[in-house]
């Protein structure tokens, strides 16, 4: 296997406090050795071993590839008109999802796959090396299974979200749709997914329905995650913690009891500021969660309706400006935090044995991801040890 | 001269209502012919004439290159520590400018030029084809003239901002500094600049000082522009209109009389949301200005202290989300609006005879610049007819 050493790194984020300074385990004047698809060595640039390939970082920063643990990228169509209307004063409602459902059902497999690949490449160019994605725009047995099959061909982190909204075909009989989601649709989707998710929200699924759906998925070996407390207060977060879900996503409207539950449970709070940005909604309070001791992840929620950004750096800048996170905390949440939300220990860090997923920034420090908002700072990306950019 | 035709453009923003639909003069299924450094023809893709080179836009959007009419890019050093402190709760004050003044004075000509070029390239990759930049981090005769000489080597739009803050060397005698700025410093700077600017603000220069400085510059042929009403209410905007300045920049704190003055005068209101984003300040109210009939430009204010973004698309997304602009208005302001703020008619539009400055987006419409915040959507740029990217 080929080895590569990256030397002359001004500031290396390892996310291992034992390797460097502070909670990010930052190492100044660092080097990283990649052996095959793994990180083999991390240390001072002056002590870097010789290898086959040598890359001079030129005094720039290196950090782990972003782990975007929440996206919706198996879809067709776009919702420019809805966006324009919302920016003229209309509020966001989950109902807009139906537009994408219709377009997705009408699209060919090839079109869905091409669209997914385009967005995966776009995310990779911005430093995202692991990306979770979901079904949820099919809402029939065949269309949900198709979405997951296409997703599974291109990412390991696939989530069954038949319970995104009640299918328009079942508008008069939501209970029958829950039966479908927990019955034949689940049967068809289990082989392609690792996770089961539900949009627990007024207008989507209530707490009892969500519990039924997540339990059915868990009984088939899928691990729960929950769209929780996005548009209003509700039972989603506490249900997620009770069911030991990997993540409660959104967490925009939290009671003190919700915060306590997240702080005391194993469920990561995944914050998705792109959604609040794009729907002009109140920001989730990351500071409150961090101060309570919750684990916080930061992801894009990339989808054509409520958050059509694939940019983790943009989400970092928002989290720092509007959600009370420090730049260090936001970078941790977008790397190690995302890994925690996916229950992965092999990614989100640059430590010996970890997967060699890392980005070189056009900047001397990871702080620039917040300090230089909107600027595309990622200048090189390695994924599983392969230079992709 | 070589000619190029770009065909199969899904949506072309011309900024000439006579050429297309709406205030942006949008043409669907369009083509553009470039002859040398100029636009030679605009029309339906099906009617495009044959030329030497043919570029297929593949159903993507084309719009005029961004005109960033306000930046501060002749500087050295960075202010990461100050940014981190501000994000932990400290407020922004003009005092931080002194940090950059010290670093800039200490830097070599070569270092300043390399830093400027790095940021110009970065801006170009994001679709900016015209960029105004300023002095203001030298604050001595030699250092201000040096900054302008370096700027003038790389951009036509150069602004003398000796009156950025009172030089720390004159802290005890601001009047003497005004004498310097309007005397020997002006003498040294006039040959390199087109514009004269002043930061009219508490802690910088008051209305009387600003009037003196702008009048002195105007007497030497420099056209006024003003940093006005950024951090507080003040006389800047009305002074700008009274002196027929090309632009009043920031306009964050406006009285009704200020808005009336801008609506009834020839002075463009240049809004700089990167500054409000990066200093957590209240947003300028673009809607109020537009509804009153003022001309609005949108620029980055790129500088290492209060707005370290070079991304016009990021500013467009903020203007739409937080300043009441529609996507169409924000795109106009970042192109034709910037041109108006620089009193240029050859840029900011894609019309026969205009300079061939244009960008191809990785998107079907210019609306995606707001709909897809943070995503680097610019996939090709032509400047003066030369493909740069």
PDB file of C-alpha atoms in Angstrom, chain B residues 9-15 19-21 24-32 41-43 60-64 350 358-359 364 366:
ATOM      1  CA  UNK B   9     -27.976  28.942 -21.098  1.00  0.00           C
ATOM      2  CA  UNK B  10     -31.091  28.043 -19.095  1.00  0.00           C
ATOM      3  CA  UNK B  11     -31.450  31.537 -17.712  1.00  0.00           C
ATOM      4  CA  UNK B  12     -29.362  34.585 -18.597  1.00  0.00           C
ATOM      5  CA  UNK B  13     -29.375  37.705 -16.415  1.00  0.00           C
ATOM      6  CA  UNK B  14     -28.630  40.696 -18.667  1.00  0.00           C
ATOM      7  CA  UNK B  15     -29.675  43.508 -16.288  1.00  0.00           C
ATOM      8  CA  UNK B  19     -33.525  42.420 -23.619  1.00  0.00           C
ATOM      9  CA  UNK B  20     -35.628  40.097 -21.491  1.00  0.00           C
ATOM     10  CA  UNK B  21     -38.101  39.606 -18.685  1.00  0.00           C
ATOM     11  CA  UNK B  24     -33.076  41.687 -14.549  1.00  0.00           C
ATOM     12  CA  UNK B  25     -33.885  41.384 -18.262  1.00  0.00           C
ATOM     13  CA  UNK B  26     -33.749  37.609 -17.934  1.00  0.00           C
ATOM     14  CA  UNK B  27     -33.610  35.562 -21.142  1.00  0.00           C
ATOM     15  CA  UNK B  28     -34.488  31.843 -21.093  1.00  0.00           C
ATOM     16  CA  UNK B  29     -32.698  29.387 -23.419  1.00  0.00           C
ATOM     17  CA  UNK B  30     -30.178  32.073 -24.250  1.00  0.00           C
ATOM     18  CA  UNK B  31     -26.782  32.482 -25.838  1.00  0.00           C
ATOM     19  CA  UNK B  32     -24.081  35.144 -25.507  1.00  0.00           C
ATOM     20  CA  UNK B  41     -24.525  39.634 -29.079  1.00  0.00           C
ATOM     21  CA  UNK B  42     -27.235  38.342 -26.734  1.00  0.00           C
ATOM     22  CA  UNK B  43     -30.286  36.360 -27.803  1.00  0.00           C
ATOM     23  CA  UNK B  60     -27.100  26.258 -16.521  1.00  0.00           C
ATOM     24  CA  UNK B  61     -27.453  29.935 -15.649  1.00  0.00           C
ATOM     25  CA  UNK B  62     -25.196  32.845 -16.641  1.00  0.00           C
ATOM     26  CA  UNK B  63     -25.113  36.240 -14.978  1.00  0.00           C
ATOM     27  CA  UNK B  64     -22.864  39.311 -15.022  1.00  0.00           C
ATOM     28  CA  UNK B 350     -24.508  41.453 -20.225  1.00  0.00           C
ATOM     29  CA  UNK B 358     -19.732  36.911 -16.709  1.00  0.00           C
ATOM     30  CA  UNK B 359     -20.136  33.786 -14.627  1.00  0.00           C
ATOM     31  CA  UNK B 364     -30.321  26.462 -13.515  1.00  0.00           C
ATOM     32  CA  UNK B 366     -29.453  32.897 -10.413  1.00  0.00           C
TER      33      UNK B 366
END
